[in-house]
mmCIF file of C-alpha atoms in Angstrom:
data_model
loop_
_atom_site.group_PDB
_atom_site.id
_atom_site.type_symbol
_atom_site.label_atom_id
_atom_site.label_comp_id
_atom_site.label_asym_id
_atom_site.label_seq_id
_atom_site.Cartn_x
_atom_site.Cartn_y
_atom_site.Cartn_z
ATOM 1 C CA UNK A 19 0.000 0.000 0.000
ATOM 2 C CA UNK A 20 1.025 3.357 -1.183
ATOM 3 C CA UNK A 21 1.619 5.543 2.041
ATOM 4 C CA UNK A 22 1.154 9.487 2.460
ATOM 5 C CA UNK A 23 1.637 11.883 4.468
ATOM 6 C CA UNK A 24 -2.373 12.882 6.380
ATOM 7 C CA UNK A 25 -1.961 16.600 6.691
ATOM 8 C CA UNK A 26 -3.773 19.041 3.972
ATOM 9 C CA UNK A 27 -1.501 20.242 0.801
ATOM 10 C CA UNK A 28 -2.166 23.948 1.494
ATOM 11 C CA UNK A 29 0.290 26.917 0.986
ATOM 12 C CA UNK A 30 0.801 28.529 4.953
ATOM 13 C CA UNK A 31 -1.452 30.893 5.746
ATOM 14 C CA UNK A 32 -0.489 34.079 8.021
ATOM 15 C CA UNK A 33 -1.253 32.909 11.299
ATOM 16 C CA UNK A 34 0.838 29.484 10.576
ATOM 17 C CA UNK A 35 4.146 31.328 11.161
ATOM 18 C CA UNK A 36 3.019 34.898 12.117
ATOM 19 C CA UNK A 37 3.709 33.547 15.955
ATOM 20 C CA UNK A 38 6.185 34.999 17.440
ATOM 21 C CA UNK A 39 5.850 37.424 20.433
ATOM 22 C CA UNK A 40 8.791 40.385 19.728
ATOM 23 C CA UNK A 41 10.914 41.738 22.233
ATOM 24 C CA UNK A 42 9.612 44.390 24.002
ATOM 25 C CA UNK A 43 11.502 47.643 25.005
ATOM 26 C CA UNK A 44 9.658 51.032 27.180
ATOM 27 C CA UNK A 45 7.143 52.058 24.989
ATOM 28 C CA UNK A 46 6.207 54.700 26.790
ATOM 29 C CA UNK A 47 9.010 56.962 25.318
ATOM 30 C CA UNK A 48 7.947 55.844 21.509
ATOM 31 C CA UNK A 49 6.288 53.031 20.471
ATOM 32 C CA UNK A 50 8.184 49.676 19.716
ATOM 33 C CA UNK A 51 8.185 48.240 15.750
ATOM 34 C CA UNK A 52 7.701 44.494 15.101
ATOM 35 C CA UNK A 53 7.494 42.713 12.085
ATOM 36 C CA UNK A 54 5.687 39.546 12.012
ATOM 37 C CA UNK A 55 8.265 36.830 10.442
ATOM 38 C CA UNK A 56 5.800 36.157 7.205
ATOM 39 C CA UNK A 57 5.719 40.155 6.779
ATOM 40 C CA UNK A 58 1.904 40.501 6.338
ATOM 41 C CA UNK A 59 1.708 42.702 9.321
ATOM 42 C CA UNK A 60 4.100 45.647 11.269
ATOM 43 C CA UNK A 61 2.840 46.053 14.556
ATOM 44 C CA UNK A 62 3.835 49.005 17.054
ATOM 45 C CA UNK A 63 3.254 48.474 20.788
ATOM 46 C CA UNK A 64 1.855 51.332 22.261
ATOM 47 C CA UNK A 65 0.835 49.708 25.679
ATOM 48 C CA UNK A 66 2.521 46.662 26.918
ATOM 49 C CA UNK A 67 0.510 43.970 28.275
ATOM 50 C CA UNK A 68 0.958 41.624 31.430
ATOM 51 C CA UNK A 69 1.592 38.520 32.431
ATOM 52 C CA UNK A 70 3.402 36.044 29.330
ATOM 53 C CA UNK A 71 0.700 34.160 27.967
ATOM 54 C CA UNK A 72 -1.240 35.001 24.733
ATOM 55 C CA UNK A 73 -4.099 33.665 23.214
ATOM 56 C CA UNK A 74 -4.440 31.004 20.442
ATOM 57 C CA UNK A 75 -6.861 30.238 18.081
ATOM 58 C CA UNK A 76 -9.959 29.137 19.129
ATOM 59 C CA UNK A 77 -9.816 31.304 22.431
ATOM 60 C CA UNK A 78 -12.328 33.524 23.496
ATOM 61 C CA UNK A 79 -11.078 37.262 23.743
ATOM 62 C CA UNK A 80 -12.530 40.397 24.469
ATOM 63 C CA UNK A 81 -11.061 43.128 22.721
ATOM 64 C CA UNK A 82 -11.629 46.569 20.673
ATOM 65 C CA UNK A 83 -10.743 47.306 16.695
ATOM 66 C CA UNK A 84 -10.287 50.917 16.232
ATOM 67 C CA UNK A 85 -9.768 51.585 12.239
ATOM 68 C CA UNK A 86 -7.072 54.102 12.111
ATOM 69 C CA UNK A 87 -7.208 54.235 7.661
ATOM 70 C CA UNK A 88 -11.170 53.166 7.352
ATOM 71 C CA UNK A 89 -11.196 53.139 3.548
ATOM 72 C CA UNK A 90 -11.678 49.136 2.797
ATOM 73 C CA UNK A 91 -12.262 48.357 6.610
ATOM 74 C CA UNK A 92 -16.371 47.833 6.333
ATOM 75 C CA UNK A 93 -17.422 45.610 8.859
ATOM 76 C CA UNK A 94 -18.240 42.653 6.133
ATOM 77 C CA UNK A 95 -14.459 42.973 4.917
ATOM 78 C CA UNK A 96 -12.523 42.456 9.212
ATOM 79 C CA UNK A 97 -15.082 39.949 10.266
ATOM 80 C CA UNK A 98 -15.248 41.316 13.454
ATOM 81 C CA UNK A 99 -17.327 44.000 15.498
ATOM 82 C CA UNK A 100 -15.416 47.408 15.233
ATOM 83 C CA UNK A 101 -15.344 50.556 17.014
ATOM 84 C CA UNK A 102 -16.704 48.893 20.437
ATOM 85 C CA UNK A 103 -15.795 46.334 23.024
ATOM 86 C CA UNK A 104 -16.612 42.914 21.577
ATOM 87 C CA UNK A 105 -16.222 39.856 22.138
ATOM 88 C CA UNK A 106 -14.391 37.634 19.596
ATOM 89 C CA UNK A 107 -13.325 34.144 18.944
ATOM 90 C CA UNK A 108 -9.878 34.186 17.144
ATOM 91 C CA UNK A 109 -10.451 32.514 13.848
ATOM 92 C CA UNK A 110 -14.014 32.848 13.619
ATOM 93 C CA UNK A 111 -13.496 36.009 11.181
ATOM 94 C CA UNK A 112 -13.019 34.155 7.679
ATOM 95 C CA UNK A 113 -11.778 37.025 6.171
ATOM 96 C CA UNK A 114 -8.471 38.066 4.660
ATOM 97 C CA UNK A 115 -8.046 41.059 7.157
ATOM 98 C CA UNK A 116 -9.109 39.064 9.943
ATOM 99 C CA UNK A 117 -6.843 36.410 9.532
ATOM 100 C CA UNK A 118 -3.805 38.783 9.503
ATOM 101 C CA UNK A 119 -5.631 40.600 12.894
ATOM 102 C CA UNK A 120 -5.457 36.964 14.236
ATOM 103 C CA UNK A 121 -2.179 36.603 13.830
ATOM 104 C CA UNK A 122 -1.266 40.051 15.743
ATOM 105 C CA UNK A 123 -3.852 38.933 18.688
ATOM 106 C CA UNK A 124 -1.771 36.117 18.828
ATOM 107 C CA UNK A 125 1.233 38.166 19.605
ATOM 108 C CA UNK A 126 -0.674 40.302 22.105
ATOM 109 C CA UNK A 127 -0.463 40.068 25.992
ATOM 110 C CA UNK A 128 -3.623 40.699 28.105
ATOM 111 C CA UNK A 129 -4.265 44.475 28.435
ATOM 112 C CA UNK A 130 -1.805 45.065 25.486
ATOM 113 C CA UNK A 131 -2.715 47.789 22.739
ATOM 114 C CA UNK A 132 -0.749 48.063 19.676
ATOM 115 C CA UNK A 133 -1.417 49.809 16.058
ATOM 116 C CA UNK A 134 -1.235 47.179 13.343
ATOM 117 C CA UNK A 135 -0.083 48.438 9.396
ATOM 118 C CA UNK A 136 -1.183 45.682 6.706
ATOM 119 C CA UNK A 137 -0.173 45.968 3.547
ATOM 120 C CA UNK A 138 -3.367 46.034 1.395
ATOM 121 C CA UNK A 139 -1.945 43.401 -1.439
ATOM 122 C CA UNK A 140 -1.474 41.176 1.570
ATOM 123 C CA UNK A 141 -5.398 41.322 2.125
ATOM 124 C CA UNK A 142 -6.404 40.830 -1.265
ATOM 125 C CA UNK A 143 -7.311 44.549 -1.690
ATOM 126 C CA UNK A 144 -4.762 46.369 -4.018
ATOM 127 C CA UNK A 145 -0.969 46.697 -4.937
ATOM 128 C CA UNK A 146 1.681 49.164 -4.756
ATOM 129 C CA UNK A 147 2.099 51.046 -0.950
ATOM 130 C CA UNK A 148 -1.272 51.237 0.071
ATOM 131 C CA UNK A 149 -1.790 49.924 3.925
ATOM 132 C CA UNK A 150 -4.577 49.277 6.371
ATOM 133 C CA UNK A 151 -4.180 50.551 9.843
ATOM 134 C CA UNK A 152 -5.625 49.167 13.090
ATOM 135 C CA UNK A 153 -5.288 49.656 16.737
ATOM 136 C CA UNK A 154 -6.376 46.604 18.903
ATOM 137 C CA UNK A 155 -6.380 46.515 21.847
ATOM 138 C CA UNK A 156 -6.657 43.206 24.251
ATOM 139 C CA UNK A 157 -8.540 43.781 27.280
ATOM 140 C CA UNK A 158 -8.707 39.647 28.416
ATOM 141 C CA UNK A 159 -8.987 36.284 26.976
ATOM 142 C CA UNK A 160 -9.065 32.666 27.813
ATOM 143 C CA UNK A 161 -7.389 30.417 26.009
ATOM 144 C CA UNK A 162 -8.822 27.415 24.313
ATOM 145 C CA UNK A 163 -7.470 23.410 25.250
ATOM 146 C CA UNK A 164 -4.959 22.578 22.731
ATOM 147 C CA UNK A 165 -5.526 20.174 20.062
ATOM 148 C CA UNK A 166 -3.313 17.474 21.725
ATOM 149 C CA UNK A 167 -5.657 17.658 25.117
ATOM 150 C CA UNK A 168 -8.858 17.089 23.541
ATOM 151 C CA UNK A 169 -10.860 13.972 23.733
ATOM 152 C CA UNK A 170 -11.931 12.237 20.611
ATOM 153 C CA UNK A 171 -15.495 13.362 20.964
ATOM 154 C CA UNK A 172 -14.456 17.241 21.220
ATOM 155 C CA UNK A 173 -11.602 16.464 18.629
ATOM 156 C CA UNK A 174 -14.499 15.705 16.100
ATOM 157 C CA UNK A 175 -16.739 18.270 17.111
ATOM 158 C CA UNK A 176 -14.650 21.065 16.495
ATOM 159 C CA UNK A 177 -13.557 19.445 13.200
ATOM 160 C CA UNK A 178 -17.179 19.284 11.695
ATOM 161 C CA UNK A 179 -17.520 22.719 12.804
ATOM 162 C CA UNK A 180 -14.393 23.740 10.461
ATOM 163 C CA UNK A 181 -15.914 21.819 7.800
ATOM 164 C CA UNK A 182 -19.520 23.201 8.137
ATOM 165 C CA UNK A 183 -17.486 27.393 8.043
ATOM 166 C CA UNK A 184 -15.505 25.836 5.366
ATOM 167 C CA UNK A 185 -18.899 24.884 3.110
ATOM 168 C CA UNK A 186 -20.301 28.005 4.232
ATOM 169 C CA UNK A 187 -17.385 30.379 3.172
ATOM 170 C CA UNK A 188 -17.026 28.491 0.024
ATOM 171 C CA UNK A 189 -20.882 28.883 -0.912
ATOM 172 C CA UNK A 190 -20.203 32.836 -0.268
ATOM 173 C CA UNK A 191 -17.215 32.772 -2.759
ATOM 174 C CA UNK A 192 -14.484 33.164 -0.046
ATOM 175 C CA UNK A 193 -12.389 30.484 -1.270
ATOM 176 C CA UNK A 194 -9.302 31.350 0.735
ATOM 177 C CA UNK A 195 -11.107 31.329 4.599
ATOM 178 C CA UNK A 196 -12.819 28.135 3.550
ATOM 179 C CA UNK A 197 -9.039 26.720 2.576
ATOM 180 C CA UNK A 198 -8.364 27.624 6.235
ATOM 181 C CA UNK A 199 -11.389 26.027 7.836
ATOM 182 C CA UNK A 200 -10.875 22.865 5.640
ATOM 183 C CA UNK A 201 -7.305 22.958 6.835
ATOM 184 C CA UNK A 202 -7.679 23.417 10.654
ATOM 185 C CA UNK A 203 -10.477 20.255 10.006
ATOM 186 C CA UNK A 204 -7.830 18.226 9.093
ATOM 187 C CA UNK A 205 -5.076 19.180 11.408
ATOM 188 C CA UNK A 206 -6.785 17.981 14.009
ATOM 189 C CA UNK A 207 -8.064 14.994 12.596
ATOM 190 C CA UNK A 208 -4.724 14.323 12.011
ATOM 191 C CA UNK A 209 -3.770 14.938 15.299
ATOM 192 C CA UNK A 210 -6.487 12.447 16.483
ATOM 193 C CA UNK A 211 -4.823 9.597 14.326
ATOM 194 C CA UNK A 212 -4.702 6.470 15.390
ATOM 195 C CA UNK A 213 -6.767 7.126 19.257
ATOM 196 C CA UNK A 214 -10.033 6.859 17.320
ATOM 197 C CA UNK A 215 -12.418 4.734 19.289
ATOM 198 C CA UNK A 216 -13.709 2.310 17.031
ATOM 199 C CA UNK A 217 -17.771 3.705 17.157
ATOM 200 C CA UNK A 218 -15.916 6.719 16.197
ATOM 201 C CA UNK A 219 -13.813 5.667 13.332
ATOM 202 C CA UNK A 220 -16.828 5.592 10.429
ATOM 203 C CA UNK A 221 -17.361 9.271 11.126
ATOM 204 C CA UNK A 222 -13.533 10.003 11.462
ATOM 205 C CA UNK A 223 -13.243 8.485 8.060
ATOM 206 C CA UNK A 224 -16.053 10.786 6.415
ATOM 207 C CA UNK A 225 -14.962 13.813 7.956
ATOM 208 C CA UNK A 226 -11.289 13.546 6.583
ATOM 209 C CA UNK A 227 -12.999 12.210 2.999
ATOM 210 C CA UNK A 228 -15.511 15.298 2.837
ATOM 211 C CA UNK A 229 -12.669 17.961 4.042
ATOM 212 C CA UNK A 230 -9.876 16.380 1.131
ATOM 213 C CA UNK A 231 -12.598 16.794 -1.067
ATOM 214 C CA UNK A 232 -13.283 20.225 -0.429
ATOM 215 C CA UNK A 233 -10.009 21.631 0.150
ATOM 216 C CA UNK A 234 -9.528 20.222 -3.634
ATOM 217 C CA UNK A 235 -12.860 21.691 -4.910
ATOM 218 C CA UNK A 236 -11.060 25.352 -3.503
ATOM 219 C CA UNK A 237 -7.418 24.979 -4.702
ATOM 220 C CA UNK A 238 -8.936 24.119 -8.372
ATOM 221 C CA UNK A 239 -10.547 27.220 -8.514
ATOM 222 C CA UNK A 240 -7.638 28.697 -7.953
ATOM 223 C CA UNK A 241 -5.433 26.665 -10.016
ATOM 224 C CA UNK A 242 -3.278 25.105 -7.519
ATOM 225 C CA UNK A 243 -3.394 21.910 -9.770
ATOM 226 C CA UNK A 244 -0.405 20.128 -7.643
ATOM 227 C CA UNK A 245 -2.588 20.803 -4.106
ATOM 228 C CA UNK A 246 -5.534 19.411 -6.196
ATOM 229 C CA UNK A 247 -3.965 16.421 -7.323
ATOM 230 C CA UNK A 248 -2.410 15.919 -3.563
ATOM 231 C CA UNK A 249 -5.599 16.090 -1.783
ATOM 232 C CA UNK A 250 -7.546 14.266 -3.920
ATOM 233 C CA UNK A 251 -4.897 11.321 -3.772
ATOM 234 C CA UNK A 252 -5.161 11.170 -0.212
ATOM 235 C CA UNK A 253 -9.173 11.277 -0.269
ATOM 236 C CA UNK A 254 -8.906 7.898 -2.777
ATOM 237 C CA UNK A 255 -6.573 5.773 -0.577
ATOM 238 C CA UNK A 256 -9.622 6.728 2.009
ATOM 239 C CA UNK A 257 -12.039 5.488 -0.628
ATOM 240 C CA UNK A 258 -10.583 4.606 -4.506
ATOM 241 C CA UNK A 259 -14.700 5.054 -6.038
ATOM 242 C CA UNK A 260 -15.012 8.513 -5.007
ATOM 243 C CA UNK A 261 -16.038 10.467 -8.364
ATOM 244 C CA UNK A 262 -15.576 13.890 -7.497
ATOM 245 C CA UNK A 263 -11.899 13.046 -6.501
ATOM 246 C CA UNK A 264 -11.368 11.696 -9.628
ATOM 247 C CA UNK A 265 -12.908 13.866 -11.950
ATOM 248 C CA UNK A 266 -10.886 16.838 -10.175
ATOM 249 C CA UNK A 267 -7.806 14.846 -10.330
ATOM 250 C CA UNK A 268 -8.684 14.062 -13.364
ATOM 251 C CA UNK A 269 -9.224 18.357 -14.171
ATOM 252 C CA UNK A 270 -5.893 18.902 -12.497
ATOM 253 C CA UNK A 271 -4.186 16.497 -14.642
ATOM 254 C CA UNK A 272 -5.338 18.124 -18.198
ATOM 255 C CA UNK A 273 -4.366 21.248 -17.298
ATOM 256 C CA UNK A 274 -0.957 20.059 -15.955
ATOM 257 C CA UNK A 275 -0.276 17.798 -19.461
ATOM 258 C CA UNK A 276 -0.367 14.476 -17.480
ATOM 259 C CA UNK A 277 -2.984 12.947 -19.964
ATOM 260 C CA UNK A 278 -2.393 9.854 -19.345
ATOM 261 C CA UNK A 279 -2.702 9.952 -15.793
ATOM 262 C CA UNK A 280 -6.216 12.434 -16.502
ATOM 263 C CA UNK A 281 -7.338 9.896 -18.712
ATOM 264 C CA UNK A 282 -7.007 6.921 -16.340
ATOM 265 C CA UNK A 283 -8.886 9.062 -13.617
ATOM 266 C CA UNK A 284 -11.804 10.293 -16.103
ATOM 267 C CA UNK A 285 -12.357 6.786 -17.264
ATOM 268 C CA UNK A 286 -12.281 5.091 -13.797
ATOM 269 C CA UNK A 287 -14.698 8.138 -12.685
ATOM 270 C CA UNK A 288 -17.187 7.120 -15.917
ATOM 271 C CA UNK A 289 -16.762 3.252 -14.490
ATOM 272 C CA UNK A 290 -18.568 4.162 -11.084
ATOM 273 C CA UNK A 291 -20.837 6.829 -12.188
ATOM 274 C CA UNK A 292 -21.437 6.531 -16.427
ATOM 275 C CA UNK A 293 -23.866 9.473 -17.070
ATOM 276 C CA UNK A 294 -21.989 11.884 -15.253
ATOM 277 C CA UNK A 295 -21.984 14.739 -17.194
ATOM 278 C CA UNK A 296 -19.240 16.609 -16.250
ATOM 279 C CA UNK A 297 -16.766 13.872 -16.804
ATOM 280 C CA UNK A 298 -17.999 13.129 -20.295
ATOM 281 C CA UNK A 299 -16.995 16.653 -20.693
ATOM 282 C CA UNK A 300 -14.114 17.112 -19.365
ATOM 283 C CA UNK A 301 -12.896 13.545 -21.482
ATOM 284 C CA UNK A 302 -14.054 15.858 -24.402
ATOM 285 C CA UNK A 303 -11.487 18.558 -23.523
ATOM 286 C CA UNK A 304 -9.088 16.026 -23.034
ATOM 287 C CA UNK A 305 -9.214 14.556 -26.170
ATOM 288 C CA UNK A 306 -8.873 18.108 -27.783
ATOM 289 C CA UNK A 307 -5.657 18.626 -25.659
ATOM 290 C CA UNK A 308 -4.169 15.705 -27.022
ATOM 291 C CA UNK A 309 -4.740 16.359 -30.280
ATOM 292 C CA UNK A 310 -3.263 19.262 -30.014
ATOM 293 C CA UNK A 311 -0.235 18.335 -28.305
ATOM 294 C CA UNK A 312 -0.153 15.558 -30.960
ATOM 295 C CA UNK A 313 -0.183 17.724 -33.985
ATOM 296 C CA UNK A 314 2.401 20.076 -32.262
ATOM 297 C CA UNK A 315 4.801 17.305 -31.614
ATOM 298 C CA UNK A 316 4.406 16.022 -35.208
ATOM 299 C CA UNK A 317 5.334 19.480 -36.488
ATOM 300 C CA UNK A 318 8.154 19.926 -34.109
ATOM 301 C CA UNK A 319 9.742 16.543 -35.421
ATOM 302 C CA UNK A 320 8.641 17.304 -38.856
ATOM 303 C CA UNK A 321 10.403 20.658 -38.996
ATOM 304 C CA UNK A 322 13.735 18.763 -36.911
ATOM 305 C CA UNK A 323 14.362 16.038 -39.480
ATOM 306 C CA UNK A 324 13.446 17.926 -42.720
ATOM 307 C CA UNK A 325 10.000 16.677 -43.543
ATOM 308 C CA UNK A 326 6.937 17.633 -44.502
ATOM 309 C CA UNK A 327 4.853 20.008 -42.471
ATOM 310 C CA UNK A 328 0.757 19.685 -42.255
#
């Protein structure tokens, strides 16, 4: 059997590296510059905070935005309340901005209040030397149990919830946040592993199938063919008859020139479900890729050796 690794083919997002706490000097004579290590956000501590700890994701944090540059900072676009004290769950945003305001949070020491600067390409929202600028402020938070401490039954829970954001963000055309929710879903599945009861291990099974799946359906739409063809290999060594997996491996494939491997998928995709539309398609574009690579080859070889040219 063909072995691979569990966790989700995804490119990092922010908050995956964006960790680190900086050192902190008297801010009260000017305020103290940190770059986060990814460089999606500068942050400038104006207060310090107390105590070491800082929040993860997942914990519950109360805490107030202030928009500092409010062009592009709507309340749709942060995914969080703005202005007043709220009360937030970090990672419960699924937006661009508030991914990159997770990632500072998670830097930020109870009481703490900094100004954030995010570059506006980082957030999806224009080029050049525009930024966005923030203050947050952390007031308190409690921190959630890490992965690792969870019991199977929570372990799942929190997964499904991932996957049901996920579906929801991707229905809503945020394809990015629903990579993220598909992602976490996994990562803890993964970290479940092998201490699935067995009355648990059907569902376990599904969940990792379904979020595979999904993650694929995102990355295609964005053209990451080689996450595509990743995630949907590890769905069908979960389950080889899956359709969708192969059809988008299958997708993936074409548009990476591995016909052969496209073709394989496409037919073994026609085997379980034969009036599946989309797949008869998709074999049609195929074959017109072929041909076309075929009649481009024959010229290239035709022009190399000195014959004739169709």
């Amino acid at each position: 059997m063909v072995m691979m690794d569990d966790t989700p083919s995804v490119t990092p997002p922010p908050s995956n590296i964006a960790m680190a706490t900086p050192s902190l000097q008297d801010s009260a004579t000017h305020p103290i510059k940190w770059e986060a290590p990814d460089h999606s956000f500068v942050k400038y501590l104006l207060e310090k905070g107390k105590g070491v700890e800082t929040p993860n994701l997942g914990a519950s944090c109360v805490v107030r935005i202030i928009p500092l540059v409010s062009e592009g900072l709507e309340q749709g676009l942060v995914g969080y309340p703005m202005h007043e004290e709220a009360e937030i769950i970090l990672g419960e945003g699924d937006t661009e901005i508030s991914e990159v305001l997770d990632a500072c949070f998670e830097t930020m020491q109870e009481t703490e209040v900094c100004e954030v600067e995010v570059a506006k390409e980082t957030v999806g929202m224009g080029t050049g030397d525009e930024f966005l600028r923030v203050q947050l402020e952390l007031k308190e938070f409690t921190r959630t149990d890490d992965p690792w401490n969870l019991g199977s039954d929570e372990t799942l829970s929190v997964a499904a919830h991932h996957k049901t954001k996920g579906t929801e963000c991707f229905k809503t055309g945020k394809i990015r946040p629903a990579i993220r929710r598909y992602s976490r879903a996994l990562k803890l599945l993964v970290v479940l592993g092998k201490a699935v009861p067995e009355d648990q291990k059907a569902a376990y099974k599904n969940l990792r199938v379904a979020c595979y799946q999904n993650l694929a359906a995102c990355q295609i739409k964005l053209s990451q063919h080689d996450f595509v063809i990743k995630n949907c290999s590890k769905a069908l060594l979960l389950d080889p008859s899956l359709v969708k997996a192969l059809y988008r491996r299958g997708c993936s494939y074409t548009a990476v020139n591995e016909f052969d491997k496209a073709r394989k998928d496409l037919q073994r995709a026609l085997e379980v479900e034969p009036a599946n539309r989309a797949t008869i398609e998709q074999l049609k574009v195929l074959e017109k890729k072929t041909k076309a690579q075929d009649e481009m080859y024959a010229k290239a070889m035709a022009k190399m050796f000195g014959g004739p040219v169709k």
